[in-house]
Coordinates of C-alpha atoms in Angstrom, one line a residue:
Chain A
M1 CA -38.6 -21.8 -63.3
A2 CA -37.3 -18.5 -64.6
L3 CA -34.2 -20.1 -65.9
S4 CA -36.1 -22.9 -67.7
A5 CA -38.4 -20.3 -69.3
C6 CA -35.4 -18.3 -70.5
S7 CA -33.9 -21.3 -72.3
S8 CA -37.3 -22.3 -74.0
V9 CA -37.8 -18.7 -75.3
G10 CA -34.3 -18.6 -76.7
T11 CA -35.0 -22.0 -78.5
L12 CA -38.2 -20.7 -80.1
F13 CA -36.8 -17.4 -81.6
D14 CA -33.4 -18.6 -82.4
G15 CA -32.9 -16.8 -85.8
G16 CA -30.7 -13.9 -85.0
G17 CA -27.5 -12.9 -83.0
A18 CA -29.5 -11.7 -80.1
N19 CA -30.9 -15.2 -79.4
A20 CA -27.5 -16.7 -79.7
H21 CA -26.2 -14.3 -76.9
L22 CA -29.3 -15.0 -74.9
A23 CA -28.6 -18.7 -75.0
Q24 CA -25.2 -18.1 -73.4
V25 CA -26.8 -16.3 -70.4
E26 CA -28.3 -19.3 -68.5
P27 CA -25.2 -21.6 -68.7
L28 CA -22.9 -18.8 -67.6
M29 CA -25.2 -18.2 -64.6
V30 CA -25.3 -21.9 -63.8
Q31 CA -21.5 -21.7 -63.8
H32 CA -21.7 -18.7 -61.5
D33 CA -20.0 -16.6 -64.2
F34 CA -22.2 -13.6 -63.3
E35 CA -20.1 -11.0 -65.1
G36 CA -20.2 -13.1 -68.3
A37 CA -24.0 -13.6 -68.0
L38 CA -24.5 -9.9 -67.6
R39 CA -22.2 -9.1 -70.6
E40 CA -24.2 -11.6 -72.8
G41 CA -27.4 -10.0 -71.6
Q42 CA -26.1 -6.5 -72.6
E43 CA -25.3 -7.9 -76.0
V44 CA -29.0 -9.0 -76.3
L45 CA -30.3 -5.7 -75.2
A46 CA -27.9 -3.9 -77.7
L47 CA -29.4 -6.0 -80.5
S48 CA -33.0 -6.0 -79.4
P49 CA -33.6 -3.0 -77.0
K50 CA -37.3 -2.7 -77.7
S51 CA -38.3 -6.1 -78.9
P52 CA -38.0 -9.7 -77.8
P53 CA -35.8 -11.2 -76.7
G54 CA -34.8 -7.9 -75.0
D55 CA -37.4 -8.6 -72.2
E56 CA -35.8 -11.9 -71.7
A57 CA -32.4 -10.4 -71.4
L58 CA -33.7 -7.8 -68.8
F59 CA -35.4 -10.6 -66.8
D60 CA -32.2 -12.7 -66.8
M61 CA -30.0 -9.8 -65.8
A62 CA -32.5 -9.0 -63.0
L63 CA -32.1 -12.6 -61.9
V64 CA -28.4 -12.2 -61.9
F65 CA -28.5 -9.4 -59.5
A66 CA -30.9 -11.3 -57.3
H67 CA -28.9 -14.6 -57.4
Y68 CA -28.0 -16.0 -53.9
A69 CA -24.5 -16.8 -55.0
N70 CA -23.6 -13.5 -56.7
P71 CA -21.0 -11.5 -54.6
K72 CA -22.4 -8.4 -56.2
K73 CA -26.1 -9.2 -55.3
D74 CA -28.1 -6.0 -55.5
Y75 CA -31.8 -6.1 -54.9
R76 CA -32.3 -2.5 -55.9
R77 CA -30.8 -3.0 -59.3
S78 CA -32.7 -6.3 -59.6
I79 CA -36.0 -4.4 -58.8
G80 CA -34.9 -1.7 -61.4
L81 CA -34.4 -4.4 -64.2
F82 CA -37.7 -6.2 -63.3
S83 CA -39.5 -2.8 -63.4
R84 CA -38.1 -2.2 -66.9
V85 CA -39.5 -5.5 -68.1
V86 CA -42.9 -4.3 -66.7
K87 CA -42.7 -0.8 -68.3
E88 CA -40.8 -1.5 -71.5
F89 CA -42.4 -4.8 -72.4
P90 CA -46.0 -4.7 -71.0
R91 CA -47.0 -7.5 -73.2
S92 CA -44.1 -9.8 -72.3
P93 CA -45.0 -13.1 -70.7
R94 CA -42.4 -12.2 -68.1
V95 CA -44.4 -9.3 -66.8
E96 CA -46.4 -11.0 -64.1
E97 CA -43.3 -12.9 -62.9
A98 CA -41.4 -9.7 -62.8
K99 CA -44.1 -8.2 -60.6
I100 CA -43.9 -11.0 -58.2
W101 CA -40.2 -10.6 -58.0
I102 CA -40.6 -6.8 -57.5
G103 CA -43.0 -7.5 -54.7
V104 CA -40.8 -10.0 -53.0
L105 CA -37.6 -7.9 -53.3
E106 CA -39.3 -4.7 -52.2
S107 CA -40.5 -6.5 -49.1
I108 CA -37.1 -7.7 -48.4
E109 CA -35.7 -4.2 -48.8
K110 CA -38.4 -2.7 -46.6
A111 CA -37.7 -5.3 -43.9
K112 CA -33.9 -4.6 -44.2
Q113 CA -34.9 -0.9 -43.7
V114 CA -37.0 -1.8 -40.7
D115 CA -33.9 -3.6 -39.2
A116 CA -31.7 -0.7 -40.0
D117 CA -34.1 1.7 -38.5
I118 CA -34.4 -0.4 -35.2
E119 CA -30.6 -0.8 -35.0
E120 CA -30.3 3.0 -35.4
R121 CA -32.8 3.5 -32.7
K122 CA -31.1 1.0 -30.4
K123 CA -27.8 2.9 -30.8
G124 CA -29.6 6.1 -30.0
L125 CA -30.9 4.5 -26.8
V126 CA -27.5 3.2 -25.8
K127 CA -26.1 6.7 -26.0
Chain B
M1 CA -23.8 3.0 39.9
G2 CA -20.5 3.5 38.0
Y3 CA -20.7 0.1 36.4
L4 CA -24.4 0.8 35.6
L5 CA -23.4 4.0 33.8
L6 CA -20.8 2.3 31.8
L7 CA -23.2 -0.5 30.9
I8 CA -25.9 2.0 29.8
L9 CA -23.3 3.9 27.6
S10 CA -22.0 0.7 26.2
M11 CA -25.5 -0.5 25.4
S12 CA -26.6 2.8 23.9
A13 CA -23.6 2.7 21.5
S14 CA -24.4 -0.9 20.7
F15 CA -28.1 -0.2 20.0
Y16 CA -27.3 2.9 18.0
A17 CA -24.8 1.0 15.8
I18 CA -27.2 -1.9 15.3
F19 CA -30.0 0.7 14.3
Q20 CA -27.7 2.4 11.8
L21 CA -26.3 -0.8 10.4
G22 CA -30.0 -2.1 9.9
R23 CA -30.9 1.2 8.2
I24 CA -27.8 0.9 5.9
R25 CA -28.7 -2.8 5.2
D26 CA -32.3 -1.8 4.3
V27 CA -31.2 0.9 1.9
I28 CA -28.6 -1.3 0.3
H29 CA -31.3 -4.0 0.0
S30 CA -33.7 -1.5 -1.6
I31 CA -31.0 -0.3 -4.1
I32 CA -30.2 -3.8 -5.1
L33 CA -33.7 -5.3 -5.2
V34 CA -35.6 -2.2 -6.5
D35 CA -33.6 0.4 -8.2
T36 CA -30.8 -1.7 -9.9
S37 CA -33.4 -4.3 -10.7
I38 CA -35.7 -1.7 -12.3
V39 CA -32.7 -0.5 -14.3
D40 CA -32.1 -4.0 -15.5
I41 CA -35.8 -4.5 -16.3
H42 CA -35.7 -1.2 -18.2
K43 CA -33.0 -2.7 -20.5
N44 CA -35.1 -5.8 -21.0
L45 CA -38.2 -3.7 -21.6
T46 CA -36.4 -1.7 -24.2
D47 CA -35.2 -4.8 -26.0
A48 CA -38.6 -6.3 -25.9
L49 CA -40.3 -3.1 -27.3
L50 CA -37.6 -3.0 -30.0
S51 CA -38.3 -6.6 -30.9
E52 CA -42.1 -5.9 -30.8
T53 CA -41.7 -2.9 -33.1
R54 CA -39.5 -4.9 -35.5
Y55 CA -42.1 -7.8 -35.8
E56 CA -44.9 -5.2 -36.1
K57 CA -43.3 -3.3 -38.9
K58 CA -42.2 -6.4 -40.8
F59 CA -45.7 -7.9 -40.4
V60 CA -47.2 -4.8 -42.0
I61 CA -44.7 -5.1 -44.8
M62 CA -44.9 -8.8 -45.4
N63 CA -48.3 -9.7 -43.7
D64 CA -46.6 -13.0 -42.5
P65 CA -48.4 -14.8 -39.7
A66 CA -45.0 -15.9 -38.3
L67 CA -44.1 -12.3 -37.8
Y68 CA -47.4 -11.7 -36.1
D69 CA -46.6 -14.6 -33.7
G70 CA -43.2 -13.0 -33.1
F71 CA -45.0 -9.7 -32.2
V72 CA -47.3 -11.5 -29.9
G73 CA -44.4 -13.2 -28.1
A74 CA -42.5 -9.9 -27.7
N75 CA -45.6 -8.3 -26.6
R76 CA -46.2 -10.7 -23.9
E77 CA -42.5 -10.5 -22.8
F78 CA -42.9 -6.7 -22.5
E79 CA -46.1 -7.0 -20.4
D80 CA -44.5 -9.5 -18.0
L81 CA -41.4 -7.4 -17.6
L82 CA -43.6 -4.3 -16.9
G83 CA -45.6 -6.2 -14.4
Q84 CA -42.4 -7.1 -12.6
A85 CA -41.2 -3.4 -12.7
V86 CA -44.6 -2.2 -11.3
A87 CA -44.4 -4.8 -8.4
R88 CA -40.8 -3.8 -7.4
A89 CA -41.1 -0.1 -7.8
D90 CA -41.1 1.7 -4.4
S91 CA -41.2 5.2 -5.6
P92 CA -44.7 6.8 -6.5
E93 CA -43.1 8.8 -9.4
V94 CA -41.7 5.6 -11.0
K95 CA -45.0 3.7 -10.3
A96 CA -46.9 6.5 -12.1
V97 CA -44.6 6.5 -15.1
L98 CA -44.9 2.6 -15.3
N99 CA -48.7 2.8 -15.2
G100 CA -48.6 5.4 -18.0
I101 CA -46.4 3.0 -20.1
E102 CA -48.9 0.2 -19.5
D103 CA -51.8 2.3 -20.9
L104 CA -49.9 3.6 -23.9
H105 CA -48.6 0.1 -24.7
Y106 CA -52.1 -1.2 -24.6
E107 CA -53.3 1.5 -27.1
Y108 CA -50.3 0.6 -29.3
R109 CA -51.3 -3.1 -29.3
A110 CA -54.9 -2.2 -29.9
L111 CA -54.0 0.0 -33.0
F112 CA -51.8 -2.8 -34.4
E113 CA -54.4 -5.4 -34.0
E114 CA -56.8 -3.1 -35.8
E115 CA -54.3 -2.7 -38.7
A116 CA -53.5 -6.4 -38.7
G117 CA -57.2 -7.2 -39.0
L118 CA -57.3 -4.9 -42.2
L119 CA -54.3 -6.5 -43.5
R120 CA -55.6 -10.0 -43.1
A121 CA -58.8 -9.0 -44.7
G122 CA -56.9 -7.5 -47.6
Q123 CA -58.8 -4.2 -47.2
R124 CA -57.3 -0.9 -48.5
Y125 CA -56.5 1.4 -45.5
S126 CA -54.4 4.4 -44.7
A127 CA -51.2 2.7 -43.9
G128 CA -49.4 6.0 -43.5
W129 CA -51.7 7.2 -40.7
Y130 CA -51.4 4.0 -38.9
A131 CA -47.6 4.1 -39.1
E132 CA -47.6 7.7 -37.9
V133 CA -49.8 7.0 -34.8
K134 CA -47.9 3.8 -34.0
D135 CA -44.5 5.7 -34.3
R136 CA -46.0 8.4 -31.9
F137 CA -46.9 5.6 -29.3
I138 CA -43.5 3.9 -29.7
N139 CA -41.7 7.2 -29.2
G140 CA -43.7 7.9 -26.3
L141 CA -43.1 4.5 -24.8
F142 CA -39.3 4.9 -25.2
E143 CA -39.4 8.3 -23.6
D144 CA -41.3 6.9 -20.7
L145 CA -38.9 4.1 -20.3
A146 CA -36.0 6.6 -20.3
Q147 CA -37.8 8.5 -17.6
V148 CA -38.1 5.3 -15.6
R149 CA -34.4 4.7 -15.9
S150 CA -33.6 8.3 -14.9
L151 CA -35.9 8.2 -11.9
S152 CA -34.4 4.9 -10.8
Q153 CA -30.9 6.3 -11.1
L154 CA -31.9 9.3 -9.3
N155 CA -33.4 7.1 -6.5
I156 CA -30.1 5.2 -6.3
V157 CA -28.2 8.5 -6.0
K158 CA -30.6 9.7 -3.3
K159 CA -30.3 6.4 -1.4
I160 CA -26.5 6.4 -1.7
T161 CA -26.5 10.0 -0.3
S162 CA -28.7 9.0 2.6
L163 CA -26.4 6.1 3.3
N164 CA -23.4 8.5 3.2
R165 CA -25.3 10.7 5.6
A166 CA -26.2 7.8 7.9
G167 CA -22.7 6.5 7.8
A168 CA -21.2 9.9 8.8
S169 CA -23.9 10.3 11.5
A170 CA -23.1 6.8 12.8
T171 CA -19.3 7.5 12.7
N172 CA -19.9 10.8 14.6
A173 CA -22.2 9.3 17.2
G174 CA -19.9 6.3 17.6
M175 CA -16.9 8.7 18.2
I176 CA -18.8 10.8 20.6
I177 CA -20.2 7.8 22.5
T178 CA -16.8 6.1 22.6
A179 CA -15.1 9.2 23.8
A180 CA -18.0 9.7 26.5
A181 CA -17.6 6.0 27.6
L182 CA -13.8 6.4 27.7
V183 CA -13.9 9.5 29.8
A184 CA -16.7 8.0 32.0
G185 CA -14.7 4.9 32.3
I186 CA -11.6 6.8 33.4
V187 CA -13.5 9.0 35.9
I188 CA -15.5 6.1 37.3
S189 CA -12.3 4.1 37.6
I190 CA -10.6 6.9 39.5
L191 CA -13.6 7.4 41.8
I192 CA -13.9 3.7 42.5
T193 CA -10.2 3.5 43.1
R194 CA -10.3 6.5 45.3
S195 CA -13.3 5.1 47.2
I196 CA -11.2 2.1 48.0
T197 CA -7.7 3.7 48.5
V198 CA -8.8 6.7 50.6
P199 CA -10.6 4.6 53.2
L200 CA -7.6 2.1 53.1
A201 CA -5.2 4.9 53.7
R202 CA -7.2 6.1 56.7
M203 CA -7.4 2.5 58.0
R204 CA -3.6 2.2 57.6
K205 CA -3.2 5.6 59.5
K206 CA -5.6 4.3 62.2
T207 CA -3.7 1.1 62.4
A208 CA -0.5 3.0 63.0
E209 CA -2.2 5.0 65.7
I210 CA -3.4 1.8 67.4
G211 CA 0.2 0.5 67.1
S212 CA 1.4 3.6 69.0
G213 CA -1.3 3.1 71.7
V214 CA -4.1 5.4 70.6
Y215 CA -7.2 3.3 70.7
E216 CA -9.8 5.9 69.8
A217 CA -12.7 4.3 67.9
D218 CA -13.3 7.3 65.7
L219 CA -12.9 5.7 62.1
E220 CA -15.9 7.0 60.2
L221 CA -16.2 5.2 56.8
T222 CA -19.5 4.6 55.3
S223 CA -18.8 3.6 51.7
P224 CA -18.3 1.4 49.9
P225 CA -20.4 -0.9 52.2
E226 CA -17.7 -3.5 52.5
I227 CA -15.2 -0.9 53.7
G228 CA -17.9 0.6 56.0
A229 CA -18.4 -2.8 57.6
L230 CA -14.7 -3.2 58.0
A231 CA -14.4 0.2 59.6
Q232 CA -17.2 -0.7 62.1
A233 CA -15.2 -3.9 62.9
F234 CA -12.1 -1.9 63.2
N235 CA -13.8 0.5 65.7
F236 CA -15.2 -2.4 67.6
M237 CA -11.6 -3.8 67.9
S238 CA -10.2 -0.3 68.9
T239 CA -12.9 -0.1 71.7
K240 CA -12.0 -3.6 72.9
L241 CA -8.2 -2.8 72.8
K242 CA -8.8 0.4 74.7
E243 CA -10.8 -1.5 77.4
V244 CA -8.2 -4.1 77.7
D245 CA -5.4 -1.4 77.8
T246 CA -7.4 0.4 80.5
M247 CA -7.9 -2.8 82.4
K248 CA -4.2 -3.6 82.2
S249 CA -3.2 0.0 83.3
D250 CA -5.6 -0.3 86.2
F251 CA -4.2 -3.7 87.0
Y252 CA -0.6 -2.3 87.0
A253 CA -1.6 0.7 89.1
L254 CA -3.4 -1.5 91.6
M255 CA -0.6 -4.0 91.8
S256 CA 2.1 -1.4 92.1
H257 CA 0.3 0.2 94.9
E258 CA -0.4 -3.0 96.7
L259 CA 3.2 -4.2 96.2
R260 CA 5.0 -1.0 97.2
T261 CA 3.8 -1.0 100.8
P262 CA 5.0 -4.5 101.7
L263 CA 8.2 -4.0 99.7
T264 CA 8.9 -0.9 101.7
S265 CA 8.3 -2.8 104.9
I266 CA 10.7 -5.6 103.8
K267 CA 13.2 -3.0 102.9
E268 CA 12.9 -1.1 106.2
G269 CA 13.0 -4.3 108.1
T270 CA 16.1 -5.5 106.3
N271 CA 17.9 -2.2 107.0
L272 CA 16.9 -2.5 110.8
F273 CA 18.4 -6.0 110.8
L274 CA 21.5 -4.7 109.1
E275 CA 21.8 -1.9 111.7
G276 CA 21.7 -4.5 114.4
H277 CA 18.4 -3.6 115.8
G278 CA 17.5 -7.3 115.8
G279 CA 20.6 -8.5 117.6
P280 CA 24.1 -9.3 116.4
V281 CA 24.4 -10.1 112.7
T282 CA 27.0 -12.5 111.4
E283 CA 29.0 -11.7 108.2
K284 CA 27.1 -14.4 106.3
Q285 CA 23.7 -13.0 107.5
K286 CA 24.9 -9.5 106.6
R287 CA 25.6 -10.5 103.1
L288 CA 22.2 -12.1 102.7
L289 CA 20.5 -9.1 104.1
T290 CA 22.4 -6.8 101.8
I291 CA 21.2 -8.9 98.8
I292 CA 17.6 -8.7 100.2
A293 CA 17.9 -4.9 100.6
E294 CA 19.3 -4.5 96.9
E295 CA 16.6 -6.6 95.4
S296 CA 13.9 -4.8 97.4
N297 CA 15.3 -1.5 96.1
R298 CA 15.1 -2.9 92.5
L299 CA 11.5 -4.2 93.0
I300 CA 10.5 -0.8 94.5
D301 CA 12.0 1.0 91.6
L302 CA 10.1 -1.3 89.1
V303 CA 6.9 -0.8 91.0
N304 CA 7.5 3.0 90.9
S305 CA 8.2 3.0 87.3
L306 CA 5.0 0.7 86.7
M307 CA 3.0 3.3 88.6
D308 CA 4.4 6.3 86.8
L309 CA 3.8 4.7 83.4
S310 CA 0.2 3.6 84.3
K311 CA -0.5 7.1 85.5
L312 CA 1.0 8.6 82.3
E313 CA -1.1 6.2 80.1
A314 CA -4.2 6.9 82.1
G315 CA -3.6 10.7 81.9
M316 CA -3.5 10.8 85.7
V317 CA -0.2 12.6 85.9
P318 CA -0.6 16.2 86.8
Y319 CA 1.8 18.4 84.9
H320 CA 2.9 21.8 86.2
F321 CA 4.1 23.6 83.1
I322 CA 6.1 26.8 83.5
E323 CA 8.5 28.8 81.3
A324 CA 11.9 27.5 82.3
D325 CA 15.5 27.0 81.0
L326 CA 16.6 23.6 80.1
P327 CA 20.4 24.0 80.9
P328 CA 20.0 24.1 84.7
L329 CA 17.9 20.9 84.7
V330 CA 20.6 19.2 82.6
A331 CA 23.3 20.4 85.0
R332 CA 21.3 19.0 88.0
A333 CA 20.8 15.6 86.3
I334 CA 24.5 15.4 85.6
V335 CA 25.4 16.2 89.2
E336 CA 23.1 13.4 90.4
V337 CA 24.9 10.8 88.4
V338 CA 28.5 11.9 88.9
P339 CA 29.2 9.4 91.7
L340 CA 28.0 6.6 89.6
A341 CA 30.1 7.7 86.6
E342 CA 33.1 8.0 88.8
A343 CA 32.6 4.6 90.2
K344 CA 32.4 3.1 86.6
Q345 CA 35.3 5.4 85.5
I346 CA 33.1 7.0 82.7
R347 CA 33.9 10.5 81.6
I348 CA 30.8 12.9 81.4
T349 CA 31.2 15.9 79.0
K350 CA 28.5 18.6 78.3
D351 CA 28.1 21.2 75.5
I352 CA 25.3 23.6 76.5
G353 CA 24.5 26.3 73.9
E354 CA 22.2 29.4 74.0
V355 CA 18.7 28.2 74.0
P356 CA 15.5 30.0 74.8
R357 CA 13.2 29.3 77.7
I358 CA 10.7 26.7 76.9
H359 CA 7.3 25.6 78.3
L360 CA 7.9 22.5 80.5
D361 CA 7.3 20.6 83.7
P362 CA 10.8 20.7 85.4
E363 CA 10.3 17.6 87.5
R364 CA 9.0 15.5 84.5
I365 CA 11.9 16.8 82.2
L366 CA 14.3 16.0 85.0
Q367 CA 12.9 12.4 85.1
V368 CA 13.5 12.3 81.3
L369 CA 17.0 13.5 81.8
R370 CA 17.7 11.0 84.6
N371 CA 16.4 8.0 82.5
L372 CA 18.3 9.0 79.4
I373 CA 21.7 9.8 81.2
G374 CA 21.2 6.8 83.6
N375 CA 20.6 4.5 80.7
A376 CA 23.8 5.9 79.0
L377 CA 25.9 5.2 82.1
K378 CA 24.3 1.8 82.5
F379 CA 25.2 0.6 79.0
T380 CA 28.6 2.4 78.7
P381 CA 31.5 0.1 79.6
S382 CA 34.2 1.2 82.1
G383 CA 36.6 3.7 80.6
G384 CA 34.0 5.0 78.2
S385 CA 32.3 8.5 78.0
V386 CA 28.9 10.0 77.9
S387 CA 28.3 13.5 76.4
I388 CA 25.3 15.7 76.7
T389 CA 24.5 18.4 74.3
V390 CA 21.9 21.2 74.3
G391 CA 21.3 23.5 71.5
R392 CA 18.7 25.0 69.0
R393 CA 17.0 22.6 66.7
E394 CA 14.6 23.0 63.9
G395 CA 11.2 23.5 65.7
G396 CA 12.6 23.9 69.2
V397 CA 15.3 23.1 71.8
G398 CA 17.2 19.8 71.4
M399 CA 19.1 17.8 73.9
S400 CA 21.2 14.8 73.0
V401 CA 22.8 12.1 75.1
T402 CA 25.5 10.1 73.4
D403 CA 27.2 7.1 74.9
T404 CA 30.0 4.9 73.8
G405 CA 28.2 1.8 74.5
P406 CA 27.7 -1.3 72.3
G407 CA 25.0 0.4 70.1
I408 CA 21.5 -0.8 69.2
P409 CA 20.8 -2.9 66.1
K410 CA 18.8 -1.1 63.5
E411 CA 16.0 -3.7 63.7
H412 CA 15.5 -3.0 67.4
Q413 CA 15.6 0.8 67.4
A414 CA 12.0 1.3 66.7
A415 CA 10.9 -1.0 69.6
I416 CA 12.9 0.3 72.4
F417 CA 10.4 3.0 73.3
D418 CA 7.7 0.4 73.9
K419 CA 7.2 -0.7 77.5
F420 CA 8.9 -3.9 78.7
R421 CA 11.2 -3.9 75.6
Q422 CA 14.9 -3.6 76.3
A423 CA 17.2 -3.5 73.2
T424 CA 19.3 -6.4 72.3
L425 CA 22.7 -4.7 72.6
V426 CA 25.5 -5.6 70.2
G427 CA 28.1 -7.7 71.9
A428 CA 26.9 -6.8 75.4
V429 CA 25.8 -8.9 78.2
K430 CA 22.2 -8.6 79.4
I431 CA 21.9 -5.7 81.9
A432 CA 19.2 -5.7 84.4
G433 CA 16.5 -3.1 84.1
T434 CA 12.7 -2.5 84.2
G435 CA 12.3 -2.0 80.4
L436 CA 10.0 1.0 81.2
G437 CA 12.4 3.9 81.3
L438 CA 12.2 4.8 77.6
A439 CA 8.5 4.2 77.5
I440 CA 8.1 6.8 80.3
V441 CA 10.5 9.1 78.4
K442 CA 8.4 8.9 75.3
H443 CA 5.2 9.6 77.2
I444 CA 6.5 12.7 78.9
V445 CA 8.2 14.1 75.8
Q446 CA 5.0 13.5 73.8
D447 CA 2.9 15.2 76.6
H448 CA 5.2 18.3 76.1
G449 CA 4.5 18.2 72.3
G450 CA 8.0 17.1 71.5
T451 CA 9.7 14.1 69.9
V452 CA 12.3 11.6 70.9
W453 CA 14.3 9.2 68.8
V454 CA 17.6 7.2 68.7
E455 CA 20.5 7.1 66.3
S456 CA 22.8 4.2 66.8
E457 CA 25.5 2.2 65.0
A458 CA 26.7 -1.1 66.0
R459 CA 29.8 -0.8 68.3
Q460 CA 29.9 3.0 67.9
G461 CA 27.4 4.0 70.6
S462 CA 24.0 5.5 70.7
T463 CA 22.6 9.0 70.6
F464 CA 19.1 9.7 72.1
T465 CA 17.7 13.1 71.1
V466 CA 14.8 14.9 72.6
V467 CA 13.4 18.0 70.9
L468 CA 10.9 20.2 72.8
P469 CA 8.9 22.9 71.0
V470 CA 9.4 26.6 71.7
R471 CA 6.3 28.5 72.1
S472 CA 6.1 31.4 69.6

């Protein structure tokens, strides 16, 4: 759903270089070229840091870090990018979606922390 | 009694060993079923509590009903395990701690249920406070579980220590009882053996006395009962033998007395015929009368010997003991037999040493000398010799009569002093005799407190030795 949203936005505002770069992000992600996708996203941010399609670029980059196949998957960085969408682009249509992602990823991180704490306690008990 | 003592000792050792083994088995059973089981349950309780905590915390984060179900499952498992631990615990301390865990766990569950209710209702609440209180409960539960494990391990150590003590005590007691049983066994065996061998030795001695003609029924043995009964039978046999012997002696004395008078009449009548008082006697009649006279003399000698022996055995011979020298008696006895020796061409030699005076009855000792020297002459072939020796011997004065006769076989030497027993002589023809002379010698010597024996080798002659005691 997010990926399809990304492509539709790129089609609507295809008038500058930023949109051209944004249009490359999704195909690269589908090809599992995550480095390339991030690079294209950075190009978009460099061209539109405070305006659309900068929000789309941040959203797509957040998805790259949350992607199940990304070997450099990083939920913390993903949460950070989704948070930037919410803070830096409060009127973006991606804000609500970003909030949902933040909630899900934070739950996952907290659960991971719970597991880590439990394992730590278990080790302490074994000693 | 001895066997009973041994049986009691053995049974005591067995019962003690069974008791200690039962105790050790109970303690090991308790360690396996209670303490090690509680230690295992402790591990499972800890895992269940960790699982419960994991589900509880994740449910608070995610509000996912599946996580709540996971919490309920882990909670049930914890309660089941706790129930098992409470049922198996045998120590009051462990039971107390387990009851504390039950209460604390109940409070933890109640608090979580309260928080879950708030979460499901979507109400705002102080999650931090709930987290803090739950953590306090969880920490308390883990501390209590650790205490249960420590107490169980301590119980195991205590029980193993008591096992060690029981084992050491059983070993010591076993060794003491075994040693006591061994000593008692040895002592009882010795006593039992002695209780059998001592009476048997006395019976053997008494048998030897009976063999030598002493029939006193004085064997007093009371235990063991079987030996006592045997001794009574033995005494009965001695009494009967004595009666028979007395009857026999009486019979000999009576018959001897009854025979001697008619024999004397026959002898005197024969002599009168030989002297011609009955008229002229032909040569043939004279030879027959001479044979009758010689046989009468032999019968009179036999009867006299029988009478002497019967009196000796009955203790009816009066002794007239005096302090006297032995050499003159020996010389007299030799003089009496010189004609017979000369007739048989036997040389008589004598070796008389310095000897003290001794306590004796001269007539009886003369009878001994006559018998011994007469026997020597009787059994020594013509041309042989008889030597008589008198000297000091250990314990008294000894006198030996040595001949160059055929000798007496070893197997007959012990019997020749018995009455009616004449030795079978080596290579010699049977020589007529009463068979009572040596029995009379033995009686007289023994009545003087002395001893008599024979030493003889086949075809090398015999030596009869008499030792009479010297009064100190």
